[in-house]
mmCIF file of C-alpha atoms in Angstrom:
data_model
loop_
_atom_site.group_PDB
_atom_site.id
_atom_site.type_symbol
_atom_site.label_atom_id
_atom_site.label_comp_id
_atom_site.label_asym_id
_atom_site.label_seq_id
_atom_site.Cartn_x
_atom_site.Cartn_y
_atom_site.Cartn_z
ATOM 1 C CA MET A 1 68.613 112.487 111.474
ATOM 2 C CA MET A 2 67.471 114.561 108.463
ATOM 3 C CA LEU A 3 69.799 117.395 109.475
ATOM 4 C CA THR A 4 72.695 114.946 109.773
ATOM 5 C CA ALA A 5 71.957 113.565 106.313
ATOM 6 C CA ALA A 6 71.742 117.069 104.854
ATOM 7 C CA LEU A 7 75.061 118.014 106.381
ATOM 8 C CA ALA A 8 76.611 114.845 104.976
ATOM 9 C CA VAL A 9 75.372 115.742 101.483
ATOM 10 C CA LEU A 10 76.731 119.270 101.778
ATOM 11 C CA ALA A 11 80.072 117.942 102.975
ATOM 12 C CA ALA A 12 80.251 115.559 100.031
ATOM 13 C CA LEU A 13 79.479 118.347 97.579
ATOM 14 C CA ALA A 14 82.090 120.575 99.170
ATOM 15 C CA ALA A 15 84.674 117.813 99.009
ATOM 16 C CA SER A 16 84.071 117.285 95.297
ATOM 17 C CA ALA A 17 83.969 120.948 94.317
ATOM 18 C CA PRO A 18 86.997 122.684 92.796
ATOM 19 C CA SER A 19 89.149 124.291 95.458
ATOM 20 C CA ALA A 20 89.827 127.385 93.389
ATOM 21 C CA ALA A 21 87.826 129.384 90.876
ATOM 22 C CA SER A 22 90.558 128.872 88.292
ATOM 23 C CA GLU A 23 90.180 125.075 88.306
ATOM 24 C CA ARG A 24 88.435 123.304 85.450
ATOM 25 C CA LEU A 25 87.091 119.779 85.181
ATOM 26 C CA ALA A 26 89.562 118.106 82.823
ATOM 27 C CA PHE A 27 88.143 114.576 83.044
ATOM 28 C CA ALA A 28 85.080 113.025 84.647
ATOM 29 C CA ASP A 29 83.193 109.780 84.646
ATOM 30 C CA GLU A 30 80.030 109.399 86.724
ATOM 31 C CA PHE A 31 79.587 105.834 85.425
ATOM 32 C CA ASP A 32 76.195 106.019 83.781
ATOM 33 C CA THR A 33 77.741 103.434 81.466
ATOM 34 C CA LEU A 34 81.073 101.678 80.975
ATOM 35 C CA ASP A 35 82.448 104.118 78.416
ATOM 36 C CA ASP A 36 84.989 102.715 75.933
ATOM 37 C CA ASN A 37 85.857 106.282 74.994
ATOM 38 C CA LYS A 38 87.223 106.802 78.509
ATOM 39 C CA TRP A 39 88.474 103.389 79.650
ATOM 40 C CA GLY A 40 90.305 100.477 78.112
ATOM 41 C CA HIS A 41 90.729 96.989 79.553
ATOM 42 C CA MET A 42 93.940 95.092 80.056
ATOM 43 C CA VAL A 43 93.595 91.578 78.643
ATOM 44 C CA SER A 44 96.514 89.525 79.875
ATOM 45 C CA ALA A 45 97.741 86.544 81.874
ATOM 46 C CA TRP A 46 100.611 88.717 83.131
ATOM 47 C CA ARG A 47 100.993 88.301 86.869
ATOM 48 C CA GLY A 48 102.609 91.678 87.465
ATOM 49 C CA GLY A 49 105.734 92.238 89.476
ATOM 50 C CA ASN A 50 104.124 90.592 92.507
ATOM 51 C CA ASN A 51 103.207 87.175 91.050
ATOM 52 C CA GLU A 52 99.473 87.650 91.415
ATOM 53 C CA PHE A 53 96.818 85.023 90.683
ATOM 54 C CA GLN A 54 94.344 86.716 88.305
ATOM 55 C CA TYR A 55 93.744 86.807 84.549
ATOM 56 C CA TYR A 56 92.654 90.321 83.585
ATOM 57 C CA ARG A 57 89.995 90.267 80.883
ATOM 58 C CA ASN A 58 87.316 92.410 79.232
ATOM 59 C CA ASP A 59 84.172 90.637 80.385
ATOM 60 C CA ARG A 60 80.957 92.017 81.876
ATOM 61 C CA ARG A 61 81.113 89.409 84.617
ATOM 62 C CA ASN A 62 84.179 91.249 85.945
ATOM 63 C CA SER A 63 83.573 94.864 84.927
ATOM 64 C CA TYR A 64 80.149 96.440 84.612
ATOM 65 C CA VAL A 65 78.056 99.452 85.579
ATOM 66 C CA ARG A 66 74.750 99.394 87.435
ATOM 67 C CA ASP A 67 72.821 102.306 88.952
ATOM 68 C CA GLY A 68 75.689 104.727 88.449
ATOM 69 C CA ILE A 69 78.327 102.515 90.071
ATOM 70 C CA LEU A 70 81.262 100.787 88.372
ATOM 71 C CA TYR A 71 81.997 97.282 89.654
ATOM 72 C CA LEU A 72 85.379 95.579 89.244
ATOM 73 C CA LEU A 73 84.579 92.088 90.512
ATOM 74 C CA PRO A 74 86.942 89.097 90.762
ATOM 75 C CA THR A 75 85.399 85.707 89.963
ATOM 76 C CA LEU A 76 86.637 82.129 90.155
ATOM 77 C CA THR A 77 87.934 80.447 87.010
ATOM 78 C CA ALA A 78 86.574 77.086 88.199
ATOM 79 C CA ASP A 79 83.037 78.476 88.405
ATOM 80 C CA GLU A 80 83.106 78.943 84.619
ATOM 81 C CA TYR A 81 85.365 76.170 83.374
ATOM 82 C CA GLY A 82 85.224 73.555 86.118
ATOM 83 C CA GLU A 83 87.840 72.622 88.687
ATOM 84 C CA ASP A 84 89.475 70.004 86.451
ATOM 85 C CA PHE A 85 90.295 72.772 83.957
ATOM 86 C CA LEU A 86 92.637 74.379 86.492
ATOM 87 C CA TYR A 87 94.809 71.247 86.438
ATOM 88 C CA HIS A 88 94.522 70.260 82.769
ATOM 89 C CA GLY A 89 93.501 73.377 80.864
ATOM 90 C CA LYS A 90 94.840 76.282 78.858
ATOM 91 C CA LEU A 91 93.284 79.738 79.017
ATOM 92 C CA SER A 92 93.576 82.723 76.689
ATOM 93 C CA TYR A 93 91.239 85.437 75.450
ATOM 94 C CA PRO A 94 90.889 87.401 72.189
ATOM 95 C CA GLY A 95 92.148 90.946 72.375
ATOM 96 C CA CYS A 96 95.142 90.178 74.576
ATOM 97 C CA ASN A 97 97.192 93.372 74.741
ATOM 98 C CA LYS A 98 100.043 92.386 77.047
ATOM 99 C CA GLU A 99 102.155 89.239 77.055
ATOM 100 C CA PRO A 100 101.807 86.567 78.217
ATOM 101 C CA CYS A 101 98.393 85.911 76.754
ATOM 102 C CA GLU A 102 98.089 82.289 77.834
ATOM 103 C CA SER A 103 97.790 80.570 81.193
ATOM 104 C CA GLN A 104 98.418 76.829 80.966
ATOM 105 C CA SER A 105 98.468 74.103 83.570
ATOM 106 C CA GLY A 106 101.685 72.270 84.375
ATOM 107 C CA GLU A 107 103.675 72.543 87.556
ATOM 108 C CA GLU A 108 101.251 75.342 88.346
ATOM 109 C CA ILE A 109 97.509 75.468 87.772
ATOM 110 C CA VAL A 110 95.729 77.819 85.388
ATOM 111 C CA LEU A 111 95.228 81.273 86.894
ATOM 112 C CA PRO A 112 92.430 80.596 89.407
ATOM 113 C CA VAL A 113 90.790 84.046 89.336
ATOM 114 C CA GLN A 114 89.314 86.256 86.616
ATOM 115 C CA SER A 115 89.353 90.000 87.274
ATOM 116 C CA ALA A 116 89.422 93.444 85.669
ATOM 117 C CA ARG A 117 91.953 96.210 85.229
ATOM 118 C CA ILE A 118 90.880 99.344 83.382
ATOM 119 C CA SER A 119 92.833 102.468 82.492
ATOM 120 C CA THR A 120 92.714 105.729 80.556
ATOM 121 C CA SER A 121 96.042 104.955 78.844
ATOM 122 C CA THR A 122 94.787 105.630 75.308
ATOM 123 C CA GLN A 123 92.071 108.108 76.268
ATOM 124 C CA PHE A 124 93.363 110.554 78.887
ATOM 125 C CA SER A 125 96.535 111.495 80.717
ATOM 126 C CA PHE A 126 97.521 114.573 82.677
ATOM 127 C CA ARG A 127 100.341 116.335 84.456
ATOM 128 C CA TYR A 128 99.492 118.111 87.707
ATOM 129 C CA GLY A 129 96.001 118.510 89.034
ATOM 130 C CA ARG A 130 93.604 117.030 91.539
ATOM 131 C CA LEU A 131 92.298 113.504 91.114
ATOM 132 C CA GLU A 132 89.243 112.473 93.128
ATOM 133 C CA VAL A 133 87.800 108.965 93.210
ATOM 134 C CA ARG A 134 84.778 108.062 95.317
ATOM 135 C CA ALA A 135 84.947 104.344 95.936
ATOM 136 C CA ARG A 136 83.958 101.490 98.206
ATOM 137 C CA LEU A 137 86.670 98.891 98.664
ATOM 138 C CA PRO A 138 86.206 95.128 98.272
ATOM 139 C CA ARG A 139 85.902 92.802 101.227
ATOM 140 C CA GLY A 140 87.528 89.397 100.871
ATOM 141 C CA ASP A 141 90.733 87.723 101.983
ATOM 142 C CA TRP A 142 93.707 88.192 99.626
ATOM 143 C CA LEU A 143 91.993 90.819 97.454
ATOM 144 C CA TRP A 144 94.187 93.765 96.503
ATOM 145 C CA PRO A 145 92.334 96.818 95.120
ATOM 146 C CA ALA A 146 94.318 99.693 93.671
ATOM 147 C CA ILE A 147 93.742 103.139 92.166
ATOM 148 C CA TRP A 148 96.976 104.424 90.699
ATOM 149 C CA LEU A 149 98.732 106.338 87.931
ATOM 150 C CA TYR A 150 101.406 105.303 85.461
ATOM 151 C CA PRO A 151 103.522 107.452 83.098
ATOM 152 C CA GLN A 152 102.110 107.831 79.613
ATOM 153 C CA ASN A 153 105.442 107.836 77.792
ATOM 154 C CA GLU A 154 108.018 106.698 80.399
ATOM 155 C CA ILE A 155 110.358 109.470 79.302
ATOM 156 C CA TYR A 156 113.018 108.484 81.850
ATOM 157 C CA GLY A 157 112.883 104.767 81.060
ATOM 158 C CA GLY A 158 111.080 101.688 82.340
ATOM 159 C CA TRP A 159 109.721 101.150 85.841
ATOM 160 C CA PRO A 160 110.528 102.690 88.267
ATOM 161 C CA ARG A 161 112.756 105.208 86.429
ATOM 162 C CA SER A 162 109.693 107.106 85.196
ATOM 163 C CA GLY A 163 107.779 106.783 88.453
ATOM 164 C CA GLU A 164 104.450 105.434 89.656
ATOM 165 C CA ILE A 165 101.827 107.189 91.791
ATOM 166 C CA ASP A 166 99.638 104.982 93.996
ATOM 167 C CA LEU A 167 96.629 106.954 95.197
ATOM 168 C CA MET A 168 95.032 104.041 97.024
ATOM 169 C CA GLU A 169 96.042 100.499 97.839
ATOM 170 C CA SER A 170 94.434 98.283 100.424
ATOM 171 C CA ARG A 171 94.003 94.628 101.343
ATOM 172 C CA GLY A 172 90.574 93.025 101.515
ATOM 173 C CA ASN A 173 91.322 90.994 104.656
ATOM 174 C CA PRO A 174 89.401 92.459 107.626
ATOM 175 C CA ASP A 175 91.723 90.880 110.207
ATOM 176 C CA LEU A 176 95.225 91.280 108.789
ATOM 177 C CA VAL A 177 97.915 92.700 111.086
ATOM 178 C CA ASP A 178 101.621 93.467 110.964
ATOM 179 C CA ASP A 179 104.253 92.280 113.439
ATOM 180 C CA LYS A 180 103.166 95.022 115.864
ATOM 181 C CA GLY A 181 99.542 93.932 115.805
ATOM 182 C CA VAL A 182 98.416 96.955 113.771
ATOM 183 C CA ASN A 183 95.627 96.316 111.282
ATOM 184 C CA VAL A 184 96.983 96.656 107.741
ATOM 185 C CA GLY A 185 93.970 95.100 106.073
ATOM 186 C CA LEU A 186 90.577 96.568 105.335
ATOM 187 C CA LYS A 187 90.836 99.195 108.070
ATOM 188 C CA ALA A 188 93.940 100.730 106.485
ATOM 189 C CA VAL A 189 94.829 102.465 103.260
ATOM 190 C CA SER A 190 98.195 103.390 101.803
ATOM 191 C CA SER A 191 99.462 105.877 99.221
ATOM 192 C CA THR A 192 102.914 105.586 97.687
ATOM 193 C CA LEU A 193 105.339 107.086 95.190
ATOM 194 C CA HIS A 194 107.636 104.670 93.359
ATOM 195 C CA PHE A 195 110.862 105.983 91.828
ATOM 196 C CA GLY A 196 114.388 104.740 91.307
ATOM 197 C CA PRO A 197 117.102 103.759 88.818
ATOM 198 C CA ALA A 198 116.228 100.029 88.584
ATOM 199 C CA TRP A 199 113.434 97.601 89.418
ATOM 200 C CA ASN A 200 115.281 96.460 92.538
ATOM 201 C CA ILE A 201 116.395 99.964 93.591
ATOM 202 C CA ASN A 202 113.259 101.849 94.547
ATOM 203 C CA GLY A 203 112.892 104.861 96.827
ATOM 204 C CA TYR A 204 109.310 104.107 97.840
ATOM 205 C CA PRO A 205 110.092 103.552 101.562
ATOM 206 C CA THR A 206 110.679 107.318 101.801
ATOM 207 C CA THR A 207 107.257 108.062 100.286
ATOM 208 C CA ASN A 208 104.928 105.365 101.603
ATOM 209 C CA TYR A 209 102.034 106.756 103.604
ATOM 210 C CA ARG A 210 99.716 104.419 105.488
ATOM 211 C CA ASN A 211 96.863 105.301 107.768
ATOM 212 C CA ARG A 212 94.475 103.186 109.786
ATOM 213 C CA LEU A 213 91.237 105.081 109.432
ATOM 214 C CA PHE A 214 88.804 103.166 111.623
ATOM 215 C CA ASP A 215 88.617 101.021 114.734
ATOM 216 C CA ASN A 216 85.174 99.483 114.304
ATOM 217 C CA LEU A 217 84.493 100.062 110.602
ATOM 218 C CA THR A 218 86.240 99.010 107.419
ATOM 219 C CA LEU A 219 86.787 100.692 104.075
ATOM 220 C CA ALA A 220 84.270 98.241 102.587
ATOM 221 C CA ASP A 221 81.428 99.504 104.762
ATOM 222 C CA ASP A 222 80.851 102.715 102.818
ATOM 223 C CA PHE A 223 82.115 104.937 100.023
ATOM 224 C CA HIS A 224 85.039 107.284 100.647
ATOM 225 C CA VAL A 225 86.684 109.996 98.546
ATOM 226 C CA TYR A 226 90.338 109.337 97.739
ATOM 227 C CA THR A 227 92.165 112.467 96.604
ATOM 228 C CA LEU A 228 95.537 113.164 95.025
ATOM 229 C CA ASP A 229 96.742 116.777 94.922
ATOM 230 C CA TRP A 230 99.707 116.893 92.536
ATOM 231 C CA SER A 231 101.561 120.022 91.489
ATOM 232 C CA GLU A 232 105.038 121.303 90.715
ATOM 233 C CA LYS A 233 105.287 121.875 94.479
ATOM 234 C CA GLY A 234 104.701 118.239 95.457
ATOM 235 C CA PHE A 235 102.032 115.729 96.483
ATOM 236 C CA ARG A 236 99.216 115.478 99.015
ATOM 237 C CA PHE A 237 97.166 112.306 99.577
ATOM 238 C CA LEU A 238 93.797 112.568 101.340
ATOM 239 C CA VAL A 239 90.825 110.383 102.305
ATOM 240 C CA ASP A 240 87.545 112.228 102.888
ATOM 241 C CA GLY A 241 89.567 115.412 103.213
ATOM 242 C CA HIS A 242 91.867 113.982 105.891
ATOM 243 C CA LEU A 243 95.555 114.185 105.038
ATOM 244 C CA ILE A 244 97.167 110.731 104.792
ATOM 245 C CA GLY A 245 100.560 111.839 103.535
ATOM 246 C CA GLU A 246 102.390 114.798 102.054
ATOM 247 C CA ARG A 247 105.594 114.963 100.015
ATOM 248 C CA PRO A 248 106.796 118.439 99.027
ATOM 249 C CA ALA A 249 109.120 118.584 96.046
ATOM 250 C CA PRO A 250 112.376 117.467 97.693
ATOM 251 C CA GLU A 251 115.369 119.759 97.783
ATOM 252 C CA GLY A 252 117.865 118.231 95.388
ATOM 253 C CA GLY A 253 115.130 116.152 93.742
ATOM 254 C CA PHE A 254 113.896 112.605 94.194
ATOM 255 C CA TRP A 255 117.326 111.163 93.389
ATOM 256 C CA LYS A 256 118.740 112.758 96.510
ATOM 257 C CA LEU A 257 115.659 111.807 98.534
ATOM 258 C CA GLY A 258 116.122 108.177 97.551
ATOM 259 C CA GLY A 259 119.816 108.255 98.462
ATOM 260 C CA PHE A 260 120.766 106.635 95.153
ATOM 261 C CA ALA A 261 124.386 106.245 94.065
ATOM 262 C CA GLY A 262 125.769 107.269 90.682
ATOM 263 C CA GLU A 263 124.663 109.895 88.210
ATOM 264 C CA ASP A 264 121.254 111.466 88.756
ATOM 265 C CA ILE A 265 119.114 110.270 85.832
ATOM 266 C CA TRP A 266 116.659 113.106 86.565
ATOM 267 C CA LYS A 267 119.354 115.823 86.518
ATOM 268 C CA GLY A 268 118.319 117.308 89.847
ATOM 269 C CA LYS A 269 114.915 118.434 88.602
ATOM 270 C CA ALA A 270 112.704 118.953 91.640
ATOM 271 C CA MET A 271 109.689 116.897 90.541
ATOM 272 C CA ALA A 272 111.264 114.401 88.139
ATOM 273 C CA PRO A 273 110.240 111.718 87.345
ATOM 274 C CA PHE A 274 106.816 113.083 88.325
ATOM 275 C CA ASP A 275 106.965 115.992 85.878
ATOM 276 C CA GLN A 276 105.345 114.162 82.962
ATOM 277 C CA GLU A 277 101.847 113.026 82.046
ATOM 278 C CA PHE A 278 100.363 110.010 83.834
ATOM 279 C CA TYR A 279 97.194 108.020 83.158
ATOM 280 C CA ILE A 280 94.705 106.480 85.616
ATOM 281 C CA ILE A 281 94.421 102.762 86.425
ATOM 282 C CA MET A 282 91.908 100.898 88.599
ATOM 283 C CA ASN A 283 92.040 97.172 89.274
ATOM 284 C CA VAL A 284 91.493 94.327 91.699
ATOM 285 C CA ALA A 285 94.415 91.907 91.971
ATOM 286 C CA VAL A 286 94.541 88.709 94.014
ATOM 287 C CA GLY A 287 97.311 87.194 96.123
ATOM 288 C CA GLY A 288 100.993 87.540 95.346
ATOM 289 C CA SER A 289 103.797 89.127 97.317
ATOM 290 C CA PHE A 290 101.867 92.251 98.355
ATOM 291 C CA PHE A 291 100.652 90.346 101.421
ATOM 292 C CA GLY A 292 104.174 89.460 102.568
ATOM 293 C CA ASP A 293 104.436 87.793 105.968
ATOM 294 C CA LEU A 294 101.488 89.622 107.482
ATOM 295 C CA LYS A 295 99.382 87.688 109.988
ATOM 296 C CA ASN A 296 95.812 86.898 109.001
ATOM 297 C CA SER A 297 92.951 85.568 111.111
ATOM 298 C CA PRO A 298 91.367 83.092 111.357
ATOM 299 C CA HIS A 299 93.561 81.374 108.739
ATOM 300 C CA PRO A 300 97.168 82.161 107.772
ATOM 301 C CA ARG A 301 98.255 82.968 104.233
ATOM 302 C CA PRO A 302 97.318 79.902 102.154
ATOM 303 C CA TYR A 303 100.315 79.950 99.812
ATOM 304 C CA ASP A 304 104.103 80.161 99.750
ATOM 305 C CA LEU A 305 105.491 82.107 96.795
ATOM 306 C CA SER A 306 108.837 80.324 97.053
ATOM 307 C CA SER A 307 107.198 76.919 96.588
ATOM 308 C CA GLY A 308 106.843 77.152 92.811
ATOM 309 C CA HIS A 309 103.137 76.312 93.020
ATOM 310 C CA ALA A 310 101.627 79.110 95.096
ATOM 311 C CA MET A 311 98.452 79.272 93.001
ATOM 312 C CA ARG A 312 97.854 75.558 93.467
ATOM 313 C CA GLN A 313 98.248 75.993 97.229
ATOM 314 C CA PHE A 314 95.926 78.996 97.174
ATOM 315 C CA TRP A 315 93.228 77.089 95.341
ATOM 316 C CA GLU A 316 93.525 73.868 97.318
ATOM 317 C CA LYS A 317 93.062 75.851 100.540
ATOM 318 C CA LYS A 318 90.051 77.697 99.150
ATOM 319 C CA ASP A 319 88.012 76.711 102.199
ATOM 320 C CA TRP A 320 90.161 79.197 104.112
ATOM 321 C CA TRP A 321 89.132 82.203 102.013
ATOM 322 C CA LYS A 322 86.384 81.486 99.471
ATOM 323 C CA ASP A 323 83.494 82.268 101.815
ATOM 324 C CA THR A 324 84.953 85.714 102.558
ATOM 325 C CA TRP A 325 84.195 86.707 98.932
ATOM 326 C CA GLN A 326 80.491 87.510 99.217
ATOM 327 C CA GLY A 327 79.166 88.435 95.764
ATOM 328 C CA GLU A 328 79.483 92.118 94.919
ATOM 329 C CA ARG A 329 80.963 92.860 98.325
ATOM 330 C CA ALA A 330 84.163 91.491 96.765
ATOM 331 C CA ALA A 331 84.084 94.204 94.079
ATOM 332 C CA LEU A 332 85.852 97.543 93.942
ATOM 333 C CA GLN A 333 82.859 99.859 93.547
ATOM 334 C CA VAL A 334 83.467 103.303 92.054
ATOM 335 C CA ASP A 335 80.938 106.130 92.094
ATOM 336 C CA TYR A 336 82.976 108.675 90.142
ATOM 337 C CA VAL A 337 86.413 109.670 88.885
ATOM 338 C CA ARG A 338 87.193 113.380 88.434
ATOM 339 C CA VAL A 339 90.306 115.308 87.503
ATOM 340 C CA TYR A 340 90.557 119.063 88.071
ATOM 341 C CA GLN A 341 93.314 121.214 86.612
ATOM 342 C CA ALA A 342 94.201 124.870 86.806
#
C-alpha cells in the first residue's frame, strides 16, 4: 500500500512538471488564499447564452479557500432570502460588472441559485503554453462546472469570431445518458473549441472531444489533472495524462475546417482565431440548455426552456434534485492552476 501511494505521488509530480527544460512557470496559484491579485469575480444576473439559473456574485459562501483548496459552491437563494422572495423579490448586488445586474420576479422567479465565476481577465492572459488544473468536480443534478479560456481582446470580433477554448466541461448528474445509453454525466468530460462567423454559426462540432473515463467511479470521487497543450501547431486535451482529444492546426485554417461560406474572416491563418491571448475562467453554472434532451435517472429534467418559466419549474420540482446537492460535494474544488510557457 505504501509503495502504491509513493508511486502515485511520483506520478502526480511528474504530471505537473514542465515537459521541457526550456519551459517556465508563467502563472500559478496553489490556493493558500483567494488572491484578488490573480482572480476577479463576475457579479451579474446574466444567464449566459444557455439561459442558466444562477446569479454569479462575490461572496465567501460561494467562493472560498480552505486547506489549500478553492471551492466554487452553488447555494440556494431561498436559503438566504426565503422562498417567498423568489416569487415577490428583486435581487442585485454591489459591484455588478456585467448587465443585467438585477433579477426580479414576474412571469419568472428570481434566480434560484447563487454561484461563483472567477477569471484572470484583468490579471493574466497568455498565448500558447500548457495549462494544468487539478480539480475535483461537483456532484449534483443539473450542475455544470467549467474550466475554460476566453480571448482577452476579441481581435476578430464578438463570440465566436474570436474563439473560445473549453478545457473541461461536465455535468454533475451521476446517471445522465444520451440517446444511445452512454453516460454523459459525471463519468464523462468534454473539451471543445468554439469558432465561427456568428453566434448561430459555430464550428464546434468538428472540435468537440468527449470521453467517458470511468465505469464505476465518477469525476467527483477524486481530484484529476486537466491539461491543455496549446501551440502554433495545434491543441491537445488530456486528463491525468490520457489524451482526450487532439486538433492539429488545420490545413487552410479553422474557416475551412468549419466549412463556412463567404470570406474567411481569419484570412487563412492556420491558428486563427486561436492566435491571440486568452484568459482563464472557472465557474459552476446551473441548468439551462446545456443539458438538452438527455435522459436523467431517477427523475427527468425538471424544466422546459420553451415554457417561459423554466426556473419556476426547476424550483417547484426541487424535490427531484435538491438532495443530490450534498454540501461541499456540490462544489468545484481546485487544488492548483498552473501555466507553463516556453
